[in-house]
Coordinates of C-alpha atoms in Angstrom, one line a residue:
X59 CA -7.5 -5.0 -19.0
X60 CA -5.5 -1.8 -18.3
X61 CA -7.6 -0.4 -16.1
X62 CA -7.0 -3.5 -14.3
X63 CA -3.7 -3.6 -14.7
X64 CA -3.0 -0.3 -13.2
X65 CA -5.2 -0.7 -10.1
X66 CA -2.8 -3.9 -10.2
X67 CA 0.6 -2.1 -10.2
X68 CA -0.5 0.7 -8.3
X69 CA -1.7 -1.6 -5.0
X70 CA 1.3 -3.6 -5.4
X71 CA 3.5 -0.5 -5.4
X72 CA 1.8 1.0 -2.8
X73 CA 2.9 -2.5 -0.8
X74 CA 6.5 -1.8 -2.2
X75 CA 6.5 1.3 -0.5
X76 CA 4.9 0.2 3.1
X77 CA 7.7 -2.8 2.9
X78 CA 10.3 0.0 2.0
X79 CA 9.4 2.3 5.5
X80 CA 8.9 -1.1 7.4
X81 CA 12.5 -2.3 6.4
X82 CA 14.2 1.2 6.9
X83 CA 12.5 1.0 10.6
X84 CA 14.8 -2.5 11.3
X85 CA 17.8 -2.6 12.9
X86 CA 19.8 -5.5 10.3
X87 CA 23.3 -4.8 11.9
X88 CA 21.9 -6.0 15.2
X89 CA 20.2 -9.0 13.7
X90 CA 22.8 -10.2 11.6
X91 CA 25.2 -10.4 14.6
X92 CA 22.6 -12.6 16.7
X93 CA 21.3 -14.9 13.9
X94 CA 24.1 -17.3 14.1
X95 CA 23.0 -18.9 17.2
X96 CA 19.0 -18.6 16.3
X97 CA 17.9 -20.3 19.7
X98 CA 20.1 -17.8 21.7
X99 CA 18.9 -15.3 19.4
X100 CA 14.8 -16.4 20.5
X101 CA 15.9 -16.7 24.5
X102 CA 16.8 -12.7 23.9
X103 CA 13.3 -11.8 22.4
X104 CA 11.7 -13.4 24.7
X105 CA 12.9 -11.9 27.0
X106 CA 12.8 -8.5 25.4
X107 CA 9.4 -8.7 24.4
X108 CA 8.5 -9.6 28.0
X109 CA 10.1 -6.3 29.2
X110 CA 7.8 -5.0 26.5
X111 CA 4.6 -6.0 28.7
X112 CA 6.4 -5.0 31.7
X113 CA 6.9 -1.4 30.8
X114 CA 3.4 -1.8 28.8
X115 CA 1.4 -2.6 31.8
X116 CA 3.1 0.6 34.3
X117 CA 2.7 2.7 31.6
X118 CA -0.6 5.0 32.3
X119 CA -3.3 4.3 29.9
X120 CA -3.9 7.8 28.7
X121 CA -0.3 7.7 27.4
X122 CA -1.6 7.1 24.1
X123 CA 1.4 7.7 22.6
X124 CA 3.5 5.7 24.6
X125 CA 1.4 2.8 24.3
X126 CA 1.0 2.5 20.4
X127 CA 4.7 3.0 20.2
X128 CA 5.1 0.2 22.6
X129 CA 2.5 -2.4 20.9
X130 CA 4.1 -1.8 17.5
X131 CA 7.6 -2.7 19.4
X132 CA 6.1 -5.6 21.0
X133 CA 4.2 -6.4 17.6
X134 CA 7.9 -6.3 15.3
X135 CA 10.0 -8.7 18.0
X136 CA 6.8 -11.2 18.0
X137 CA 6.8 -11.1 13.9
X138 CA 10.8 -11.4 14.2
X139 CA 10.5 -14.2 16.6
X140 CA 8.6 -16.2 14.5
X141 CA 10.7 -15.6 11.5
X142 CA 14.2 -16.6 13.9
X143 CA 12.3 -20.0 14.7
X144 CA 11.6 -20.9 11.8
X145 CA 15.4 -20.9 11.2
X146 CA 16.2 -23.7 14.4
X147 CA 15.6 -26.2 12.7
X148 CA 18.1 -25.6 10.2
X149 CA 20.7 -24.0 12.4
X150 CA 23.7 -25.8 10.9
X151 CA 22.8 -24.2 7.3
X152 CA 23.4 -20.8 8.6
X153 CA 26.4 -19.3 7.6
X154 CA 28.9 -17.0 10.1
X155 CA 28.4 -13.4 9.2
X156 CA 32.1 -13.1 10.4
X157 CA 33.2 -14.9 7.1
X158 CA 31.2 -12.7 4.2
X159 CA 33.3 -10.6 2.7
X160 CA 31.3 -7.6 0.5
X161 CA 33.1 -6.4 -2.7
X162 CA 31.7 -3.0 -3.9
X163 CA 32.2 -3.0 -7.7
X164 CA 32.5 0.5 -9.0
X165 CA 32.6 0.9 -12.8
X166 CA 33.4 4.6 -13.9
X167 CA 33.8 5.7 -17.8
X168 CA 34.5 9.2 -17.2
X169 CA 32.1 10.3 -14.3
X170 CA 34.2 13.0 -12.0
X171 CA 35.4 12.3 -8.7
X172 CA 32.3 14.6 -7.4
X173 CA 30.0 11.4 -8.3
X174 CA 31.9 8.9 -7.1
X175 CA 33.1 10.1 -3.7
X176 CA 29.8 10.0 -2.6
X177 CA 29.2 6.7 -3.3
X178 CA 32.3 5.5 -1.4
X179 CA 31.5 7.3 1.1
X180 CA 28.4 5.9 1.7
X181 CA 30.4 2.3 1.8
X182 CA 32.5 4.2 4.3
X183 CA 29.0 5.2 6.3
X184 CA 27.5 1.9 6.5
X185 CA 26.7 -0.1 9.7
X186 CA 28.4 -2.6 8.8
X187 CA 32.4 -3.8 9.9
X188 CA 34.5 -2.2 7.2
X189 CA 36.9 -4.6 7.2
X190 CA 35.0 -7.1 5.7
X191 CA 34.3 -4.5 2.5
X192 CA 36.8 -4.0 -0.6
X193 CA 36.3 -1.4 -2.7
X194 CA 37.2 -1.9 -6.2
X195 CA 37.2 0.9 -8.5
X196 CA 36.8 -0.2 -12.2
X197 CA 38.1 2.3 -14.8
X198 CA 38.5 2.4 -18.5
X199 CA 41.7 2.7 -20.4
X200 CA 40.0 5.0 -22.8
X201 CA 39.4 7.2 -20.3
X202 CA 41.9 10.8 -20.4
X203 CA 44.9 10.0 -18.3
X204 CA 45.1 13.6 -17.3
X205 CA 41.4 13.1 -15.4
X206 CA 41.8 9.5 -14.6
X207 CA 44.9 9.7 -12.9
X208 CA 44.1 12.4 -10.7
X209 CA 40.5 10.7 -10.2
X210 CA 42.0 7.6 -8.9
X211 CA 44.5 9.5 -6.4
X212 CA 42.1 11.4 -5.2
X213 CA 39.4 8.7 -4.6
X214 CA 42.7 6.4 -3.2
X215 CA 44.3 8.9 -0.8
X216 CA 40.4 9.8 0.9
X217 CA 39.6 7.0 1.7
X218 CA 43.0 4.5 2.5
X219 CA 42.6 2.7 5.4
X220 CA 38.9 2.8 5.4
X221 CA 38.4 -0.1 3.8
X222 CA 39.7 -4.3 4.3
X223 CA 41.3 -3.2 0.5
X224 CA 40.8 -0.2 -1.9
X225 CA 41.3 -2.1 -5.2
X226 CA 41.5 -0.1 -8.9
X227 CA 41.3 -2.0 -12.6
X228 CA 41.8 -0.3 -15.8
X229 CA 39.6 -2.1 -18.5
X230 CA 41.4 -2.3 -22.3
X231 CA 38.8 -3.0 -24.5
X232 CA 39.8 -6.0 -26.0
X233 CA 39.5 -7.8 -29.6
X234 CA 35.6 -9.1 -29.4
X235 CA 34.6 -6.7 -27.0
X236 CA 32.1 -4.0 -26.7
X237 CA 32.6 -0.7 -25.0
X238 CA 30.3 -1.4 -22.5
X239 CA 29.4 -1.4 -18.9
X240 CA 30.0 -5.5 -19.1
X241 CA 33.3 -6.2 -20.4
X242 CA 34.8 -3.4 -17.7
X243 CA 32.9 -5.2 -14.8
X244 CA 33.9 -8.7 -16.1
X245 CA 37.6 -7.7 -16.5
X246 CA 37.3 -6.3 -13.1
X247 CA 36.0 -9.5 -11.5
X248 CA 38.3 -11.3 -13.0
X249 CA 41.4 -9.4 -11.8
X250 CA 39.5 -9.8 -8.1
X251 CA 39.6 -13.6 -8.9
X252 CA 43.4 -13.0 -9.0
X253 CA 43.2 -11.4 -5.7
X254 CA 41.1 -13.6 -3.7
X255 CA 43.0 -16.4 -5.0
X256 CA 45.9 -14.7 -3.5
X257 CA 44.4 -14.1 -0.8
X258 CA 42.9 -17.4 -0.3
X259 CA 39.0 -16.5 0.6
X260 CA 36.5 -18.8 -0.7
X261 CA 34.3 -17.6 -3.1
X262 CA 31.2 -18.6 -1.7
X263 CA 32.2 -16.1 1.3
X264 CA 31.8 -13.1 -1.4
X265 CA 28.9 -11.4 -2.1
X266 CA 30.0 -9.0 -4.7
X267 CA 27.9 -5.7 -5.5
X268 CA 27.7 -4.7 -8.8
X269 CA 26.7 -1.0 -8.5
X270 CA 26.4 2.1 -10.6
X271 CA 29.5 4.6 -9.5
X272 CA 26.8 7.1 -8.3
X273 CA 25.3 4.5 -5.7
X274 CA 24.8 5.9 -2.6
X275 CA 23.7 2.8 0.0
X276 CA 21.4 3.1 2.7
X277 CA 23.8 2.9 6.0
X278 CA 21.5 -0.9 6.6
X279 CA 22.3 -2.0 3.4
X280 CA 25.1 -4.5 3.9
X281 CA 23.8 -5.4 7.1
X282 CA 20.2 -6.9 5.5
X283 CA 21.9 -7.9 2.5
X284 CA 24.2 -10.1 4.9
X285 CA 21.6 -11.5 7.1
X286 CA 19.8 -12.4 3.4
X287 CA 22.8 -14.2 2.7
X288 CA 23.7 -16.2 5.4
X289 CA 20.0 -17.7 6.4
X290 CA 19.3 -18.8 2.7
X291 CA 20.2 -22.4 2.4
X292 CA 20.3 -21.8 -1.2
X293 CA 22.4 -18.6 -1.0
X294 CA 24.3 -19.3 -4.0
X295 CA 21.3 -19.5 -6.3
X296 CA 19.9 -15.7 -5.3
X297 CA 20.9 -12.4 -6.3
X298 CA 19.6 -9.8 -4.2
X299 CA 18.4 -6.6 -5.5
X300 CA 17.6 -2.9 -3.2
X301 CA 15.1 -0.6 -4.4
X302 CA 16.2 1.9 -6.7
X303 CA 15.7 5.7 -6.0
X304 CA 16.7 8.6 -7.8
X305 CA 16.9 11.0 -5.0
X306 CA 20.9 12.1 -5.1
X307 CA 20.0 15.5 -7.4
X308 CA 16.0 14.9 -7.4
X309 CA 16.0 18.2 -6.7
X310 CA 17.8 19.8 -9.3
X311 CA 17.0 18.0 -12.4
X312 CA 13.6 19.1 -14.4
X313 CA 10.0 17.8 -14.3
X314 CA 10.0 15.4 -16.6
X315 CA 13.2 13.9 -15.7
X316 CA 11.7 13.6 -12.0
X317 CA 8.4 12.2 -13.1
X318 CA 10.4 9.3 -15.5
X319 CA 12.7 8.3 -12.7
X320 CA 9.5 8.8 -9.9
X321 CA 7.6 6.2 -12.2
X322 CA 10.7 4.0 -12.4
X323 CA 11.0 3.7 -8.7
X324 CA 7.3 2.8 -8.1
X325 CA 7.7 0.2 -11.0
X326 CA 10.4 -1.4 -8.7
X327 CA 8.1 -1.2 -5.7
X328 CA 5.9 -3.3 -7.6
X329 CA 8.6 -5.5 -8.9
X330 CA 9.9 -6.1 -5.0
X331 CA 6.6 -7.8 -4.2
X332 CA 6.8 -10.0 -6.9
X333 CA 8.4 -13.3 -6.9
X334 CA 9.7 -13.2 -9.9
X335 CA 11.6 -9.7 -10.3
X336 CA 15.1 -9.4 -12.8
X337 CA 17.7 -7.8 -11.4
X338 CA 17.9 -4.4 -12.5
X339 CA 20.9 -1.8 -12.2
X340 CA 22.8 -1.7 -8.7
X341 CA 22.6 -5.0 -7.0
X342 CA 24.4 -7.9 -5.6
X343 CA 25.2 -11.6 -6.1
X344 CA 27.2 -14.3 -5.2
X345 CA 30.7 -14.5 -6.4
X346 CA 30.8 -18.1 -6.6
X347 CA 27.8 -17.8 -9.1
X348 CA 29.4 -15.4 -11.2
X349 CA 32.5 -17.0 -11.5
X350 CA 30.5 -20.9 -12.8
X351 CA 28.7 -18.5 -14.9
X352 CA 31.5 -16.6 -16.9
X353 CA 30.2 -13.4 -15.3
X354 CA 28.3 -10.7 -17.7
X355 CA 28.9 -11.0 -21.7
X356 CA 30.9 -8.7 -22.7
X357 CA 29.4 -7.8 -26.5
X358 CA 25.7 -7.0 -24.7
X359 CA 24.7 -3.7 -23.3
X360 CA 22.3 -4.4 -20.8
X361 CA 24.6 -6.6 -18.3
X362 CA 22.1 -5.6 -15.3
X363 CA 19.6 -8.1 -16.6
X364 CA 21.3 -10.5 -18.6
X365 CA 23.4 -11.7 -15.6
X366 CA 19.8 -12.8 -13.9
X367 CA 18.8 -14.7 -17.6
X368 CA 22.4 -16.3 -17.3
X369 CA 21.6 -17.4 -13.6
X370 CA 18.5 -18.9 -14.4
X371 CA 19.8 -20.5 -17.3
X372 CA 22.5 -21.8 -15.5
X373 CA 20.6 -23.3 -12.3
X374 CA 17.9 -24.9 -14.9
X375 CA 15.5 -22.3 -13.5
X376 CA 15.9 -23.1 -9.7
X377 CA 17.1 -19.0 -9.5
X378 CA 15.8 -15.9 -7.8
X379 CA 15.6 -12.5 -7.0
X380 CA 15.7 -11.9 -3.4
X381 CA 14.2 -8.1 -2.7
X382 CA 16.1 -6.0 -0.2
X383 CA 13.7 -3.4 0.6
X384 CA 16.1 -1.0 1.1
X385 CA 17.0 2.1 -0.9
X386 CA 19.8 2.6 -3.4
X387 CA 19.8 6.1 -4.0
X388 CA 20.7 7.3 -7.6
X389 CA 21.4 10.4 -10.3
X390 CA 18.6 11.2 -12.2
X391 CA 19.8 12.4 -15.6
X392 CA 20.8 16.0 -15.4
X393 CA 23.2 17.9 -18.0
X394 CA 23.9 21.8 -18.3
X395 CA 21.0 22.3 -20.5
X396 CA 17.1 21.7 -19.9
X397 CA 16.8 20.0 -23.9
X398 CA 20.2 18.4 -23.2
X399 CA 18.8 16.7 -20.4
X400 CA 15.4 15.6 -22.1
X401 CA 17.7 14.2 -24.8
X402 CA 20.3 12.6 -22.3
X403 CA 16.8 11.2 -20.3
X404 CA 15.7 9.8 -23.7
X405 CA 18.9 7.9 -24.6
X406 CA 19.0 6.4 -21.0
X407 CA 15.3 5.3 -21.0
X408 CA 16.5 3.7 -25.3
X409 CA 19.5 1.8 -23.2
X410 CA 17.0 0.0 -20.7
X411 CA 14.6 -0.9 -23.3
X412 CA 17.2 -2.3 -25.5
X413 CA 17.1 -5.3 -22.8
X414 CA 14.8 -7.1 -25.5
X415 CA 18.3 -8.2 -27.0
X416 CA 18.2 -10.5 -24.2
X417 CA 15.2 -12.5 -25.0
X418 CA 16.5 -14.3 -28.2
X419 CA 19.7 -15.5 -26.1
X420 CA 17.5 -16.2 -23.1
X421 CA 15.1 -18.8 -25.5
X422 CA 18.2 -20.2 -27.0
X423 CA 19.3 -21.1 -23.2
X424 CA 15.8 -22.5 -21.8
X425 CA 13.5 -23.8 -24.3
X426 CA 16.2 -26.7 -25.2
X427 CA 17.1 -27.3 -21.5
X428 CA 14.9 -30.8 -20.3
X429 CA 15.7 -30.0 -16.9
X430 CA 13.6 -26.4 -16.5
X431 CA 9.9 -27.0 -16.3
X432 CA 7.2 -26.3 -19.5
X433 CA 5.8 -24.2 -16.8
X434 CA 8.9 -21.9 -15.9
X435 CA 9.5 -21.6 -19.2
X436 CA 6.4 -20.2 -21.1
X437 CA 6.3 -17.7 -17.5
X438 CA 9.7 -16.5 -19.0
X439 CA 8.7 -16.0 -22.6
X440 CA 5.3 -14.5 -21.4
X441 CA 6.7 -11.7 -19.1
X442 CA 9.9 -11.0 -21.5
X443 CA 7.8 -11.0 -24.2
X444 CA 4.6 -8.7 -22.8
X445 CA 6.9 -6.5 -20.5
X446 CA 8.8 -4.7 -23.8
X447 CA 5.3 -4.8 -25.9
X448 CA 3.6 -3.4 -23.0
X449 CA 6.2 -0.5 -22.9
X450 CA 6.0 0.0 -26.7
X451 CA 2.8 0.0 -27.1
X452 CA 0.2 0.7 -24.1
X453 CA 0.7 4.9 -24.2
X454 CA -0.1 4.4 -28.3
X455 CA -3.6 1.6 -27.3
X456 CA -4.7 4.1 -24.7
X457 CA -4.4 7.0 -26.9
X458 CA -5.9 5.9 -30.2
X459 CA -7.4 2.4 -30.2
X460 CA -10.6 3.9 -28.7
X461 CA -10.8 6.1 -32.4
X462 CA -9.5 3.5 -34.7
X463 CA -12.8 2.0 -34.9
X464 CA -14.0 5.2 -36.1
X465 CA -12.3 5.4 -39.0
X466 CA -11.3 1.8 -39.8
X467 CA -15.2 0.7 -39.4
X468 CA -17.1 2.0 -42.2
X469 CA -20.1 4.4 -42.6
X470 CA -22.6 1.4 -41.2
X471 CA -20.6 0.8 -38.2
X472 CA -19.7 5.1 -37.5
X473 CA -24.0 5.3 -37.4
X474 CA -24.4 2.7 -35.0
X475 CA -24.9 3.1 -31.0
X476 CA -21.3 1.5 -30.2
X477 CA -19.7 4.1 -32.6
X478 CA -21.4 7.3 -30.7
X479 CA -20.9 5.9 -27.3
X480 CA -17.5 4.7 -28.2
X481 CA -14.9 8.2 -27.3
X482 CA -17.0 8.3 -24.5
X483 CA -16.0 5.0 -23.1
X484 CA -12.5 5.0 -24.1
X485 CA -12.2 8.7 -22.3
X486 CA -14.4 7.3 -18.9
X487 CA -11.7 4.4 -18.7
X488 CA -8.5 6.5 -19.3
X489 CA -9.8 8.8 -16.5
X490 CA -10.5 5.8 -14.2
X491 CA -7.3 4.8 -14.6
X492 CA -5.9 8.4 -13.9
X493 CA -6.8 7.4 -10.5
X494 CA -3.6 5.8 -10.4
X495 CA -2.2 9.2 -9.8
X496 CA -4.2 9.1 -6.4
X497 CA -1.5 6.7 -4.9
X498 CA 1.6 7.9 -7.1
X499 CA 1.4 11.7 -6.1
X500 CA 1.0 11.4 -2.2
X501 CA 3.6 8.2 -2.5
X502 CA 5.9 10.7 -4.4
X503 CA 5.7 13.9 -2.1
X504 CA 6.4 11.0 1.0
X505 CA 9.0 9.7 -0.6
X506 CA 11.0 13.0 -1.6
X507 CA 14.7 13.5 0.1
X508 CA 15.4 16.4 2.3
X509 CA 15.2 19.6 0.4
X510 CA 18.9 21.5 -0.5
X511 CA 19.1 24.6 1.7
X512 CA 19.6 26.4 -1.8
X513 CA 15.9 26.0 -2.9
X514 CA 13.1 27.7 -1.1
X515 CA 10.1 26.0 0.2
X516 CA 8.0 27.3 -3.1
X517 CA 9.5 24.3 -4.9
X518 CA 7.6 21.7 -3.2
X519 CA 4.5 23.1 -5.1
X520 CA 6.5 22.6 -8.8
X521 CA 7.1 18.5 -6.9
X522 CA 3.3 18.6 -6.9
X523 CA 2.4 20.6 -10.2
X524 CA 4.5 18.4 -12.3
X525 CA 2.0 16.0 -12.2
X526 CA 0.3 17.8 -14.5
X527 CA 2.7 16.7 -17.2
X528 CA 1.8 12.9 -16.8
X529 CA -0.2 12.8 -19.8
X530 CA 2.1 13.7 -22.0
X531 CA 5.4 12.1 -20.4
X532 CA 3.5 8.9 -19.9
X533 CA 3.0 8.9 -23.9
X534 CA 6.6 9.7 -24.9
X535 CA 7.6 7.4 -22.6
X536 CA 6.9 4.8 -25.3
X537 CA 9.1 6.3 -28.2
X538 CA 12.6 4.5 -26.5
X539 CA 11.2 1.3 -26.6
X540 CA 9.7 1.7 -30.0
X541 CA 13.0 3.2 -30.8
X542 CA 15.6 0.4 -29.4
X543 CA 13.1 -2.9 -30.8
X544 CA 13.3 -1.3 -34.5
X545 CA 16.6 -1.0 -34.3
X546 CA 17.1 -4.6 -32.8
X547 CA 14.2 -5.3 -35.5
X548 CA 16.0 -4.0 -38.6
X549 CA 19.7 -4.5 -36.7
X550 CA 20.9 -1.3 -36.7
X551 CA 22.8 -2.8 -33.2
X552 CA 24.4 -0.3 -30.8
X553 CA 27.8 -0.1 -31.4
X554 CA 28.4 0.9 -27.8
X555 CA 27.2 1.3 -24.0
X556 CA 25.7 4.8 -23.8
X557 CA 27.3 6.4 -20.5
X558 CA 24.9 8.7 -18.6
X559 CA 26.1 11.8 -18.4
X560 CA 26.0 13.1 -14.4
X561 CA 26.8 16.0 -13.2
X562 CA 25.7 18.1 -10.0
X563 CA 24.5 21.4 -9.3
X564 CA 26.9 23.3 -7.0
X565 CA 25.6 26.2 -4.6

């Protein structure tokens, strides 16, 4: 079973990854301004994928080059084309990209303005019209005024004008709330129903991002999230998720810290192929939907999922994930130390497993709902349910189950055949599925950003050699979840949202 399941993951992330370069090769911002009249929108590939042939057939035929670069061209506008016909027929459904308005939702507890103004600018950067963004910068109260202040005047003055509006909430925890990344974005979204109101834009013209204050978007990202939007007749019961990478200081954190995050961003390669994926971390959804909703709770720590369990509650199941296969680009964990960071990593990786608090609310909402299907329901249950066990246990199976029947079996059963044969079987199929590491180091080394001018080329051998640490990262990797369920378990709760610490190496 886990040999198969890896084979499993690690073709599907391998997919992920193909999807992610295919994706990064499109130009959205030019799509998304043709789609609204799709039979114009086919006359001009037509017409471009004729010129196609026409350069095609002049072109010399030992020109290799030139003529694979040309197929693949004429190969992408035929896939497009069928894709943009597809939509005639419901032509009137498709909504004027003119009229989406994109709210960037930045929640900050104390991260410096060094983290954040990258992320903004990369709003700033994006091939997209930036008056039809809003920025709104979410801080907390409990923040130190003499850092948040100048934070805010800083971040402000940069980048006025940029933007349609540069908004900025500061989040009181209140009486029934938890310090937490949830009750700061739902006070902030409610402030921004304040404003919109004002302002009178419809909510069901908002697609409002919920991202991490690090985020840095790829420059496409609001363009394909867009075109998502507007050509999905049922627009308002999607969220729309990019693929997370860690790749803002890849370089400067350790080797375990990259080969945790690595593993996480194949994980979501695998997720985007699925039908089925939870929203996880940055992403973006409908305002409309949050607002019929009540946006995130805010007494829960893991508001990046539960929103999605909320969704699907809410829309008696009818409720997806729609992948954009685009890159979000994030921190990994980094701190001043190498053991504070290990620590740091291990608290982050206890906050994502603590998502199991979601599955007893999730039940609560589905099993007693007639409308959602027998079917859609025990999927839920199933996936909640084996994803956290999985995590918790799988390192621990792989490791020991293989001996347990040495000890546990008695002195008739450690003479027999099974019992001799038995290490070696359980060592041939961890090794088999070592294999894995076939796809996951070359996809790795691919996928790795541009190398800081302040690290010389030796250090692409440590990206490689870290590998070697698999073993053993892949088995600590279990302790979080173990961690966060007996705590759930024996409700020792979390008092509080654990904040990252980030932080960038200068020089």
């Amino acid at each position: 079973y886990w040999l198969y399941r890896i084979v499993f993951v690690s073709y599907y992330s391998l997919k992920g990854h193909w999807l992610l370069l295919q994706h990064k090769r499109i130009d959205w911002w030019e799509r998304c301004q043709n789609i609204a009249d799709p039979q114009q929108y086919v006359r001009l590939l037509e017409e471009r994928r004729i010129a196609i042939k026409d350069i095609l057939r002049q072109t010399q035929w030992w020109n290799v080059r030139a003529c694979i670069a040309l197929l693949r061209r004429h190969r992408k506008i035929t896939k497009h084309l069928v894709q943009v016909r597809a939509l005639i027929p419901r032509a009137n459904d498709i909504m004027d990209w003119r009229e989406v308005v994109h709210v960037i939702l930045l929640p900050t507890a104390g991260e410096p303005a060094e983290i954040i103004e990258p992320a903004i600018q990369s709003l700033a950067d994006a091939n997209f019209p930036k008056s039809q963004m809003i920025v709104l910068l979410a801080t907390e109260e409990r923040e130190d005024l003499s850092t948040r202040l100048p934070k805010v005047e800083y971040l402000t003055k940069k980048f006025s004008g940029v933007f349609r509006d540069f908004l900025v909430t500061t989040h009181v925890v209140a009486a029934g709330e938890m310090k937490c990344k949830a009750s700061n974005a739902t006070f902030a979204a409610k402030e921004l129903m304040k404003y919109l109101d004002e302002k009178k834009i419809d909510y069901t013209r908002v697609l409002f991002s919920n991202f991490d204050c690090d985020t840095v978007a790829h420059p496409e990202y609001f363009a394909a999230l867009t075109y998502a939007y507007v050509t999905n007749p049922k627009r308002l019961q999607r969220a729309y998720q990019p693929i997370p990478v860690y790749h803002n200081n890849l370089w400067d954190t350790n080797a375990v810290v990259r080969i945790v995050v690595t593993g996480s961003s194949f994980w979501h390669l695998y997720q985007s192929t699925r039908r089925h994926m939870v929203t996880f971390s940055s992403h973006s959804e409908p305002f409309d939907t949050l607002v019929k909703v009540g946006f995130w709770p805010v007494n829960m720590i893991s508001e990046d999922s539960v929103i999605y369990w909320k969704c699907l509650a809410y829309f008696h199941g009818d409720y997806e994930v729609h992948p954009i296969h685009l890159p979000a680009s994030l921190d990994a964990v980094l701190a001043e130390t190498y053991w504070k960071t290990l620590k740091n990593q291990y608290k982050q990786k206890r906050r994502w497993a603590y998502g199991i608090e979601n599955f007893p609310v999730t039940m609560r909402a589905i099993w007693p709902d007639k409308l959602i299907n027998l079917r859609t329901k025990l999927r839920v249950t199933f996936e909640m349910l084996e994803g956290h066990y999985s995590w918790a246990t799988t390192s621990f199976i792989l490791t020991f189950l293989g001996w347990l029947p040495l000890f546990l079996g008695g002195t008739s059963f450690r003479g027999s055949v099974l019992a001799h044969n038995l290490p070696f079987i359980t060592k041939t199929l961890v090794t088999l599925g070592m294999l894995g590491l076939c796809i996951s180091i070359p996809m790795s080394l691919l996928s790795l950003p541009p190398r800081p001018k302040k690290y010389h080329w030796s250090r692409h051998l440590l990206m490689l050699f870290q590998w070697i640490l698999i073993p053993l990262v892949g088995f600590l990797s279990a302790f979080p979840a173990v961690d966060s369920q007996t705590r759930i378990l024996l409700g020792k709760y979390f008092g509080e949202f654990w904040v990252t610490e980030k932080m960038r190496k200068q020089g």
